[in-house]
Short mmCIF file of C-alpha atoms in Angstrom, two decimals:
data_model
loop_
_atom_site.label_atom_id
_atom_site.label_comp_id
_atom_site.label_asym_id
_atom_site.label_seq_id
_atom_site.Cartn_x
_atom_site.Cartn_y
_atom_site.Cartn_z
CA MET A 1 65.30 98.38 145.21
CA ASN A 2 65.44 100.40 142.00
CA MET A 3 69.14 99.58 141.73
CA LYS A 4 68.40 95.83 141.98
CA ILE A 5 65.75 96.08 139.27
CA ALA A 6 68.16 97.99 137.04
CA VAL A 7 70.87 95.35 137.55
CA LYS A 8 68.40 92.54 136.79
CA LYS A 9 67.34 94.32 133.60
CA LEU A 10 70.96 94.76 132.64
CA PHE A 11 71.60 91.04 132.96
CA LEU A 12 68.32 90.11 131.27
CA PHE A 13 68.97 92.30 128.19
CA PRO A 14 71.51 90.01 126.42
CA ILE A 15 69.36 87.00 127.25
CA VAL A 16 66.32 88.65 125.63
CA ILE A 17 68.40 89.49 122.55
CA ALA A 18 69.63 85.90 122.31
CA VAL A 19 66.08 84.53 122.61
CA LEU A 20 64.85 86.94 119.91
CA TYR A 21 67.72 85.84 117.67
CA LEU A 22 66.82 82.15 118.10
CA LEU A 23 63.15 82.82 117.54
CA THR A 24 63.89 84.81 114.39
CA CYS A 25 66.18 82.10 113.04
CA SER A 26 63.52 79.51 113.85
CA CYS A 27 60.90 81.52 112.01
CA ALA A 28 63.21 81.94 109.03
CA CYS A 29 63.82 78.19 108.94
CA LYS A 30 60.08 77.45 109.13
CA ARG A 31 59.34 79.96 106.42
CA GLY A 32 62.04 78.38 104.27
CA VAL A 33 64.41 79.90 101.75
CA ASN A 34 63.76 77.45 98.93
CA PRO A 35 62.67 79.48 95.87
CA THR A 36 60.14 76.75 95.05
CA ASN A 37 58.38 77.48 98.34
CA THR A 38 55.21 79.27 97.22
CA ASN A 39 54.88 80.97 100.60
CA MET A 40 58.17 82.82 100.18
CA ALA A 41 56.75 85.34 97.72
CA SER A 42 53.91 86.46 99.98
CA ASP A 43 55.85 86.22 103.26
CA ASN A 44 58.80 88.24 102.04
CA LEU A 45 57.25 90.48 99.40
CA ALA A 46 57.66 93.60 101.53
CA ALA A 47 61.38 92.96 101.89
CA VAL A 48 62.06 92.55 98.17
CA GLU A 49 64.31 95.30 96.84
CA THR A 50 62.68 96.88 93.80
CA ASN A 51 65.04 99.81 93.38
CA PRO A 52 66.52 99.53 89.85
CA HIS A 53 69.88 100.51 91.36
CA TYR A 54 70.02 96.97 92.77
CA MET A 55 68.67 95.05 89.79
CA ARG A 56 69.71 95.91 86.29
CA CYS A 57 67.50 93.87 83.96
CA GLU A 58 66.82 96.38 81.20
CA ASP A 59 65.94 93.86 78.54
CA PHE A 60 63.70 91.60 80.61
CA SER A 61 60.40 93.26 79.71
CA VAL A 62 61.23 92.94 76.01
CA LEU A 63 62.08 89.27 76.45
CA GLU A 64 58.86 88.67 78.36
CA GLN A 65 56.85 90.06 75.44
CA ASN A 66 58.49 87.47 73.18
CA LYS A 67 58.19 84.63 75.69
CA GLY A 68 56.17 82.54 73.28
CA ALA A 69 58.95 82.62 70.71
CA MET A 70 61.86 82.01 73.04
CA ASP A 71 62.64 80.64 76.47
CA THR A 72 64.89 82.44 78.93
CA GLU A 73 67.51 81.38 81.44
CA LYS A 74 68.33 83.64 84.36
CA ILE A 75 71.84 84.41 85.62
CA VAL A 76 72.61 86.73 88.54
CA ILE A 77 75.89 88.69 88.67
CA LEU A 78 76.81 90.03 92.12
CA TYR A 79 78.94 93.18 92.21
CA SER A 80 79.28 96.47 94.06
CA SER A 81 78.79 99.86 92.44
CA LYS A 82 81.43 101.30 94.80
CA GLY A 83 84.31 99.60 92.96
CA THR A 84 85.03 100.61 89.35
CA GLY A 85 86.95 97.39 88.71
CA HIS A 86 84.06 95.29 89.98
CA LYS A 87 81.63 97.17 87.75
CA SER A 88 83.89 96.67 84.74
CA ALA A 89 84.18 92.95 85.52
CA ALA A 90 80.38 92.63 85.84
CA GLU A 91 80.03 94.37 82.49
CA ALA A 92 82.62 92.04 80.91
CA VAL A 93 80.84 88.94 82.24
CA ASP A 94 77.48 90.27 81.07
CA LYS A 95 78.75 90.88 77.52
CA VAL A 96 80.40 87.46 77.23
CA LEU A 97 77.19 85.73 78.29
CA ARG A 98 75.13 87.70 75.80
CA ALA A 99 77.63 87.07 72.99
CA SER A 100 77.71 83.33 73.67
CA GLU A 101 73.96 82.73 74.11
CA LYS A 102 73.63 80.62 70.97
CA LYS A 103 76.65 78.48 71.82
CA LEU A 104 75.57 77.91 75.43
CA LEU A 105 71.78 77.77 75.08
CA GLY A 106 70.94 76.99 71.48
CA SER A 107 69.00 79.15 69.04
CA ASN A 108 65.68 79.42 70.88
CA LYS A 109 66.83 80.60 74.30
CA LYS A 110 68.11 83.87 75.75
CA PHE A 111 69.82 84.86 78.98
CA VAL A 112 68.06 87.15 81.43
CA ILE A 113 70.99 88.73 83.27
CA ALA A 114 70.52 90.54 86.58
CA LYS A 115 73.48 92.61 87.77
CA VAL A 116 72.75 92.99 91.47
CA ASP A 117 74.48 95.65 93.57
CA ILE A 118 74.54 93.22 96.47
CA LEU A 119 75.84 95.31 99.37
CA GLU A 120 73.90 98.52 98.78
CA GLY A 121 71.85 99.20 101.91
CA LEU A 122 73.20 96.16 103.75
CA VAL A 123 76.55 97.57 104.90
CA PRO A 124 76.31 101.04 106.51
CA LYS A 125 78.54 103.88 105.34
CA LEU A 126 79.78 101.93 102.33
CA GLN A 127 80.55 105.25 100.62
CA ARG A 128 83.39 105.85 103.06
CA PHE A 129 85.58 103.33 101.23
CA ASP A 130 85.42 105.40 98.02
CA ASP A 131 85.84 108.67 99.92
CA TYR A 132 89.00 107.46 101.65
CA MET A 133 90.33 105.99 98.40
CA ASN A 134 89.85 109.17 96.37
CA ALA A 135 91.28 111.35 99.13
CA GLU A 136 94.22 108.91 99.58
CA ARG A 137 93.59 108.62 103.31
CA TRP A 138 95.40 105.29 103.53
CA ILE A 139 95.54 105.01 107.33
CA LYS A 140 91.77 105.48 107.54
CA LEU A 141 91.29 103.05 104.68
CA LYS A 142 93.48 100.46 106.38
CA GLU A 143 91.29 100.71 109.47
CA LEU A 144 88.21 100.24 107.31
CA VAL A 145 89.65 97.23 105.48
CA SER A 146 90.58 95.62 108.80
CA LEU A 147 86.85 95.67 109.59
CA GLN A 148 85.93 93.53 106.57
CA TRP A 149 84.90 90.79 108.98
CA VAL A 150 82.34 93.20 110.48
CA ALA A 151 80.87 93.86 107.04
CA GLU A 152 80.66 90.12 106.41
CA LYS A 153 78.99 89.55 109.79
CA LEU A 154 76.47 92.28 108.97
CA VAL A 155 75.68 90.68 105.63
CA ASN A 156 75.37 87.29 107.31
CA ALA A 157 73.15 88.73 110.05
CA ARG A 158 70.89 90.39 107.54
CA GLN A 159 70.61 87.13 105.67
CA ALA A 160 69.52 85.32 108.85
CA LEU A 161 67.47 87.98 110.60
CA TRP A 162 65.95 90.46 108.18
CA ASP A 163 63.66 88.59 105.85
CA ASN A 164 66.48 87.06 103.79
CA LYS A 165 67.26 90.28 101.97
CA ILE A 166 70.26 88.83 100.16
CA LEU A 167 68.31 85.79 99.06
CA ASN A 168 65.51 88.04 97.83
CA ARG A 169 67.91 90.16 95.82
CA ILE A 170 69.33 87.06 94.18
CA MET A 171 66.09 85.14 93.67
CA ARG A 172 63.72 88.00 92.84
CA ALA A 173 65.98 90.02 90.53
CA CYS A 174 64.11 90.42 87.21
CA ASP A 175 61.55 87.71 88.05
CA GLU A 176 60.68 85.17 90.72
CA ARG A 177 62.57 82.22 89.25
CA PRO A 178 65.76 80.95 90.85
CA PRO A 179 68.79 81.63 88.63
CA SER A 180 70.61 78.80 86.89
CA MET A 181 73.92 80.30 88.05
CA ILE A 182 75.23 82.97 90.45
CA ILE A 183 78.42 84.79 89.42
CA SER A 184 80.25 86.93 92.00
CA VAL A 185 82.93 89.45 91.03
CA PHE A 186 83.02 90.94 94.54
CA PRO A 187 84.99 89.61 97.55
CA ILE A 188 82.87 90.34 100.61
CA ALA A 189 80.67 87.54 101.97
CA ASN A 190 81.07 85.01 99.18
CA TYR A 191 80.66 82.34 101.83
CA VAL A 192 77.12 83.65 102.44
CA TYR A 193 76.37 83.40 98.72
CA ALA A 194 77.92 79.90 98.76
CA GLU A 195 75.48 78.83 101.46
CA ILE A 196 72.56 80.22 99.47
CA ALA A 197 73.80 78.47 96.34
CA LYS A 198 74.17 75.18 98.20
CA GLU A 199 70.75 75.42 99.86
CA ASN A 200 69.11 75.96 96.48
CA ASP A 201 71.39 73.72 94.38
CA ILE A 202 72.69 76.57 92.21
CA PRO A 203 76.32 76.78 90.98
CA LEU A 204 78.29 79.76 92.32
CA LEU A 205 81.14 80.99 90.13
CA ILE A 206 83.61 83.43 91.73
CA VAL A 207 85.57 85.60 89.28
CA PRO A 208 88.22 87.64 91.18
CA THR A 209 89.13 91.12 89.96
CA ASP A 210 92.52 91.01 91.75
CA TYR A 211 95.41 88.56 91.59
CA GLU A 212 95.28 87.98 95.36
CA ILE A 213 92.24 85.76 95.81
CA SER A 214 92.24 84.85 99.51
CA HIS A 215 89.75 87.62 100.32
CA PHE A 216 87.41 86.29 97.61
CA ILE A 217 87.17 82.84 99.20
CA ASN A 218 87.39 84.01 102.81
CA LYS A 219 85.61 81.53 105.12
CA ILE A 220 84.32 79.31 102.31
CA ASN A 221 86.65 76.49 103.34
CA GLU A 222 85.70 77.08 106.99
CA LEU A 223 82.07 76.19 106.47
CA LYS A 224 80.97 73.04 108.31
CA ASN A 225 79.89 71.47 105.04
CA PRO A 226 81.82 73.22 102.26
CA PRO A 227 79.57 73.56 99.22
CA ALA A 228 80.52 71.34 96.30
CA ASN A 229 79.14 73.70 93.68
CA VAL A 230 81.51 76.67 94.14
CA PHE A 231 84.04 77.30 91.34
CA MET A 232 86.83 79.82 90.74
CA GLY A 233 87.85 81.47 87.49
CA LEU A 234 91.46 82.62 87.84
CA ALA A 235 93.39 85.20 85.84
CA MET A 236 96.52 83.07 85.41
CA GLU A 237 98.46 80.13 86.78
CA ALA A 238 100.94 82.00 89.00
CA PRO A 239 101.96 81.50 92.65
CA GLU A 240 100.53 84.88 93.63
CA VAL A 241 97.18 83.86 92.15
CA THR A 242 96.80 80.18 92.95
CA GLY A 243 98.52 80.35 96.37
CA GLY A 244 95.31 81.37 98.14
CA LEU A 245 93.64 78.12 97.05
CA TYR A 246 96.30 75.87 98.58
CA LYS A 247 96.68 77.41 102.04
CA LYS A 248 94.75 74.69 103.83
CA ASP A 249 96.24 71.76 101.91
CA PRO A 250 99.27 72.27 99.62
CA ARG A 251 98.19 69.26 97.54
CA HIS A 252 94.55 70.12 96.90
CA PRO A 253 92.81 73.43 96.10
CA SER A 254 90.08 74.46 98.53
CA VAL A 255 87.88 75.42 95.56
CA PRO A 256 88.04 73.85 92.06
CA TYR A 257 89.25 76.34 89.50
CA CYS A 258 89.94 77.09 85.85
CA VAL A 259 92.34 79.63 84.36
CA ILE A 260 90.14 81.94 82.29
CA GLY A 261 92.13 85.19 82.17
CA SER A 262 91.34 88.54 83.74
CA PRO A 263 87.68 89.63 83.52
CA LEU A 264 88.46 92.48 81.14
CA ARG A 265 86.03 94.08 78.79
CA LYS A 266 86.05 92.74 75.24
CA GLU A 267 87.65 95.87 73.80
CA PHE A 268 90.94 95.18 75.64
CA ASN A 269 91.11 91.54 74.55
CA ASP A 270 90.25 92.41 70.95
CA LEU A 271 92.90 95.12 70.78
CA ARG A 272 95.54 92.76 72.20
CA LYS A 273 94.66 90.17 69.53
CA THR A 274 94.99 92.87 66.85
CA MET A 275 98.39 93.87 68.27
CA ASP A 276 99.59 90.26 68.30
CA ARG A 277 98.67 89.86 64.64
CA ALA A 278 100.60 92.99 63.66
CA LYS A 279 104.34 92.75 63.00
CA ASN A 280 104.93 95.93 64.99
CA PRO A 281 102.07 96.32 67.53
CA LYS A 282 102.62 100.02 68.22
CA LYS A 283 102.53 100.78 64.50
CA ILE A 284 99.09 99.35 63.83
CA LYS A 285 96.91 101.89 62.10
CA GLU A 286 94.12 102.24 64.69
CA ILE A 287 96.48 102.94 67.60
CA MET A 288 98.66 105.37 65.64
CA ASN A 289 95.63 107.26 64.34
CA TYR A 290 94.27 107.55 67.87
CA ARG A 291 97.65 108.70 69.18
CA ARG A 292 97.94 111.42 66.54
CA SER A 293 94.38 112.63 66.05
CA VAL A 294 92.69 112.18 69.44
CA LEU A 295 95.57 112.49 71.88
CA ASN A 296 97.58 114.86 69.64
CA ILE A 297 100.87 113.09 70.37
CA PRO A 298 103.53 113.49 67.64
CA ASP A 299 105.46 110.41 66.55
CA ASN A 300 108.70 111.85 67.96
CA ALA A 301 107.29 112.53 71.47
CA LYS A 302 107.14 110.42 74.63
CA SER A 303 103.76 109.98 76.31
CA LEU A 304 102.48 109.07 79.77
CA LEU A 305 98.93 108.27 80.89
CA ILE A 306 98.05 109.04 84.53
CA THR A 307 95.10 107.00 85.77
CA LEU A 308 94.63 106.82 89.53
CA GLY A 309 91.34 104.96 89.67
CA GLY A 310 87.93 105.05 88.07
CA LYS A 311 86.91 108.12 90.09
CA GLY A 312 89.90 110.17 88.92
CA GLY A 313 92.11 110.06 92.00
CA SER A 314 93.46 112.87 94.15
CA LEU A 315 93.85 116.23 92.40
CA GLU A 316 96.56 117.22 94.90
CA ILE A 317 98.70 114.17 94.02
CA ILE A 318 98.19 114.57 90.25
CA GLU A 319 99.31 118.19 90.48
CA GLN A 320 102.52 117.10 92.24
CA TYR A 321 103.28 114.65 89.42
CA LEU A 322 102.70 117.34 86.80
CA LYS A 323 105.01 119.77 88.58
CA ALA A 324 107.72 117.11 88.80
CA PHE A 325 107.53 116.25 85.09
CA HIS A 326 107.37 119.90 84.03
CA ALA A 327 110.42 120.73 86.18
CA MET A 328 112.25 117.76 84.63
CA GLN A 329 111.57 119.06 81.12
CA LYS A 330 112.85 122.51 82.10
CA GLN A 331 116.04 121.37 83.86
CA LYS A 332 117.20 118.03 82.44
CA PRO A 333 114.68 117.28 79.71
CA LEU A 334 114.13 114.06 77.83
CA GLU A 335 115.43 113.95 74.28
CA GLN A 336 111.82 114.24 73.12
CA ALA A 337 108.81 116.28 74.19
CA LEU A 338 106.70 114.75 76.95
CA HIS A 339 102.92 114.51 76.54
CA VAL A 340 101.01 113.74 79.76
CA ILE A 341 97.40 112.54 79.53
CA VAL A 342 95.25 112.47 82.67
CA ALA A 343 92.24 110.14 82.76
CA SER A 344 89.90 112.07 85.05
CA GLY A 345 87.19 109.40 85.34
CA GLY A 346 84.76 112.24 84.69
CA SER A 347 85.63 113.86 88.02
CA LYS A 348 84.62 117.54 87.82
CA LEU A 349 87.06 118.30 90.63
CA VAL A 350 90.00 116.88 88.66
CA ILE A 351 88.91 118.36 85.32
CA ASP A 352 88.33 121.88 86.68
CA GLY A 353 91.45 121.73 88.84
CA LEU A 354 93.70 120.88 85.89
CA LYS A 355 92.26 123.41 83.43
CA ALA A 356 94.63 126.12 84.62
CA HIS A 357 97.59 123.77 84.24
CA ALA A 358 96.54 122.87 80.69
CA ALA A 359 96.43 126.55 79.73
CA GLN A 360 99.82 127.14 81.38
CA PHE A 361 101.49 124.44 79.27
CA ALA A 362 99.61 125.19 76.03
CA ASN A 363 102.58 126.63 74.11
CA ASN A 364 105.31 124.57 75.76
CA LYS A 365 107.30 122.65 73.14
CA LEU A 366 108.74 120.17 75.66
CA PHE A 367 105.73 119.56 77.89
CA ASN A 368 102.07 119.10 77.02
CA LEU A 369 99.04 118.24 79.18
CA LYS A 370 95.73 116.78 78.04
CA VAL A 371 92.85 116.06 80.44
CA LEU A 372 90.31 113.47 79.34
CA ASP A 373 86.72 113.06 80.51
CA ARG A 374 85.32 109.65 81.42
CA LEU A 375 86.33 107.08 78.79
CA ASP A 376 84.36 104.08 77.63
CA ALA A 377 86.14 100.73 77.21
CA HIS A 378 86.95 101.31 73.52
CA ASN A 379 88.62 104.68 74.10
CA MET A 380 90.37 103.62 77.30
CA ALA A 381 91.90 100.60 75.56
CA LEU A 382 93.11 102.69 72.63
CA CYS A 383 94.42 105.42 74.94
CA MET A 384 96.36 102.93 77.10
CA ALA A 385 97.82 101.22 74.03
CA SER A 386 98.78 104.55 72.45
CA VAL A 387 101.02 105.85 75.24
CA ASP A 388 104.58 104.81 76.11
CA ALA A 389 103.85 104.27 79.83
CA VAL A 390 101.06 104.37 82.41
CA LEU A 391 101.29 105.86 85.90
CA ALA A 392 98.66 103.96 87.85
CA LYS A 393 97.42 102.73 91.19
CA PRO A 394 97.73 98.90 91.26
CA GLY A 395 94.04 98.11 91.09
CA GLY A 396 93.34 94.68 89.64
CA SER A 397 91.63 95.95 86.47
CA THR A 398 94.20 98.64 85.69
CA VAL A 399 97.17 96.30 86.15
CA ALA A 400 95.50 93.63 84.00
CA GLU A 401 94.58 96.17 81.29
CA ALA A 402 98.10 97.60 81.05
CA GLY A 403 99.60 94.09 81.11
CA MET A 404 97.18 92.95 78.41
CA LEU A 405 98.18 95.87 76.15
CA LYS A 406 101.92 95.56 76.97
CA THR A 407 102.15 99.15 78.22
CA PRO A 408 104.86 99.57 80.92
CA MET A 409 103.66 100.84 84.30
CA LEU A 410 104.88 103.28 86.92
CA ILE A 411 103.06 101.75 89.89
CA LYS A 412 101.93 104.15 92.60
CA SER A 413 102.51 102.03 95.71
CA ASP A 414 100.75 104.05 98.45
CA SER A 415 97.49 102.09 98.28
CA THR A 416 99.36 98.87 99.13
CA LEU A 417 99.74 100.18 102.68
CA ALA A 418 96.00 99.70 103.15
CA LEU A 419 94.93 97.18 100.50
CA PRO A 420 96.84 93.88 100.67
CA TRP A 421 95.34 92.64 97.39
CA GLU A 422 96.78 95.68 95.57
CA LYS A 423 100.20 94.83 97.01
CA THR A 424 99.91 91.39 95.40
CA ASN A 425 98.89 93.04 92.11
CA MET A 426 101.96 95.26 92.28
CA LEU A 427 104.41 92.48 93.20
CA LEU A 428 103.14 90.27 90.39
CA ALA A 429 103.41 93.11 87.86
CA LYS A 430 107.00 93.76 88.97
CA ARG A 431 107.95 90.08 88.77
CA LEU A 432 106.50 89.70 85.29
CA GLY A 433 108.31 92.82 84.06
CA TRP A 434 105.19 94.90 83.56
CA GLY A 435 106.49 97.90 85.48
CA VAL A 436 108.35 99.45 88.43
CA ASP A 437 106.99 100.76 91.72
CA LEU A 438 107.28 104.32 92.96
CA ALA A 439 108.42 105.24 96.46
CA PHE A 440 105.76 105.84 99.09
CA ALA A 441 104.46 109.39 99.44
CA PRO A 442 104.37 109.93 103.23
CA LYS A 443 102.04 112.69 104.33
CA ARG A 444 100.83 112.95 100.71
CA VAL A 445 104.15 114.42 99.50
CA VAL A 446 105.40 112.82 96.29
CA ASP A 447 109.11 111.97 96.03
CA THR A 448 109.68 113.94 92.84
CA GLN A 449 113.26 112.76 92.38
CA ASP A 450 112.13 109.13 92.53
CA VAL A 451 109.25 109.74 90.10
CA VAL A 452 111.50 111.43 87.56
CA SER A 453 114.23 108.78 87.73
CA LYS A 454 111.69 105.93 87.43
CA LEU A 455 110.02 107.65 84.46
CA LYS A 456 113.35 107.94 82.64
CA GLN A 457 114.11 104.33 83.56
CA ILE A 458 110.88 102.99 82.12
CA PHE A 459 111.20 105.09 78.95
CA SER A 460 114.62 103.48 78.37
CA TRP A 461 113.22 99.93 78.46
CA PRO A 462 113.37 97.87 75.28
CA LYS A 463 110.07 97.84 73.43
CA TYR A 464 107.60 95.13 74.49
CA LEU A 465 109.68 93.84 77.40
CA ASN A 466 106.73 91.85 78.69
CA GLN A 467 105.87 90.00 75.47
CA GLU A 468 106.54 86.65 77.11
CA THR A 469 103.43 86.96 79.31
CA SER A 470 100.89 84.52 77.89
CA PHE A 471 97.68 85.94 76.49
CA ILE A 472 94.45 84.37 77.76
CA ASP A 473 91.33 85.48 75.93
CA PHE A 474 88.73 85.93 78.68
CA GLN A 475 85.84 85.95 76.24
CA THR A 476 86.73 82.48 74.91
CA LYS A 477 87.87 80.85 78.17
CA PHE A 478 84.98 82.15 80.23
CA THR A 479 82.48 80.69 77.77
CA GLU A 480 84.28 77.33 77.91
CA PHE A 481 84.22 77.46 81.72
CA ILE A 482 80.46 78.08 81.77
CA GLN A 483 80.04 75.12 79.45
CA LEU A 484 82.07 72.91 81.80
CA ILE A 485 80.00 73.89 84.81
CA ARG A 486 76.77 73.27 82.90
CA GLU A 487 78.06 69.84 81.83
CA ARG A 488 78.99 69.05 85.40
CA GLU A 489 75.50 70.00 86.57
CA THR A 490 73.97 67.83 83.86
CA LYS A 491 76.24 64.79 84.17
CA LYS A 492 77.03 65.23 87.89
CA PHE A 493 80.77 64.65 87.60
CA SER A 494 82.21 63.71 90.96
CA ASN A 495 85.68 65.06 90.21
CA PHE A 496 85.78 68.47 88.58
CA ALA A 497 89.45 68.00 87.62
CA THR A 498 88.39 65.28 85.16
CA LEU A 499 86.94 68.04 82.98
CA GLU A 500 90.50 69.30 82.33
CA CYS A 501 89.56 72.90 82.96
CA ARG A 502 92.98 73.99 84.21
CA GLN A 503 95.58 75.49 81.97
#
């Protein structure tokens, strides 16, 4: 008898879960997700995330004090604090909006900008991605990436079942007004944000931080009623970039788009413009002064920047590179001294681990090591422009920054085993002549012979090999794109292509 009861309970369990799911969805629908619904604030107040880690609106209280003198318009930027490139992109978008307030809004209005760390607390064990990345555990990372659909399902489930947490984060960031625009620089679950934007008649602008964009628009074109107010801002008009938009129909993009350049911080765009104005970009005063005084690189020396991600990268791998370059300078040295700069990302592990190496090479005339702490955008741009080459992981931001500043790259290819978007970044960089890729390092053992030969190869390149790559000023193009979307919302254009937003 007990066995029969147990079996019945076993069969009843999924049915109970299904009923609870339907009831919850029904309740959510009755409660409504429209921000104009006055009941939403009281019904969902307990679920609103108030942790400042989620909502960065530092200037809102000041603006509220001056509300009589000026009106405000709210924009929400969705990002994840776990990705350095996504944080940099969110910062770049934020600064452009603030710099273009008068042009976009007029003299008596200001933007209230909420940068919302959208996945924090919604996807369990999110920290593992960073841990695997920094430790270069690519097999584990590949397994994690293959579960992106699980993360998206979790986000979608939370949206439907747990008091609309995502909606609350978007709608209640800074204040209770709905935003006039949602901007996402993060790939996971954009289709969920698209549904929210459609339900509440808010434009959603997706700004990818990688050249491979399929994972940014995943499932958007699979929605039963694809939202008409989703737009893409692309880095460039290239097959690797635009291809993801034409998978369903080779004649029509699945999402309307504009070419606005890579979402880089203003300092990189400004430095590139300064270089373009100079007759000899590498001889401009600011870069040469930085090279000599800050980095201590003599004019007759070669220089290499190692940057393996915003968190500093793996100390073990960096040490292998240093040993390879030091051995090269002892056995078959370059004609000039080699200065290696390591961007640590502020990692204490990397900084402390390389201190002994720096002391070891202190009096070496052919080989010099300098370890830098975390750099802001101004110093990172100058550092990258000052060196003769960059050894980097092919993250979207790093590849775009080096390409923007015309600094040749040695591309560390191991991450492409796990991250398909970084493979696209690498292949595009190779095709455009921005750099060469290094051999894989199986079992975390660097192919020193390959690294040395590729370094000598890239140092022998003619200066400014990649000058033909067109420069797109993100700060200017992004502002124009926002204007186009605002015009579309005002005039209700039926065909976005009529606005001539494409390059």
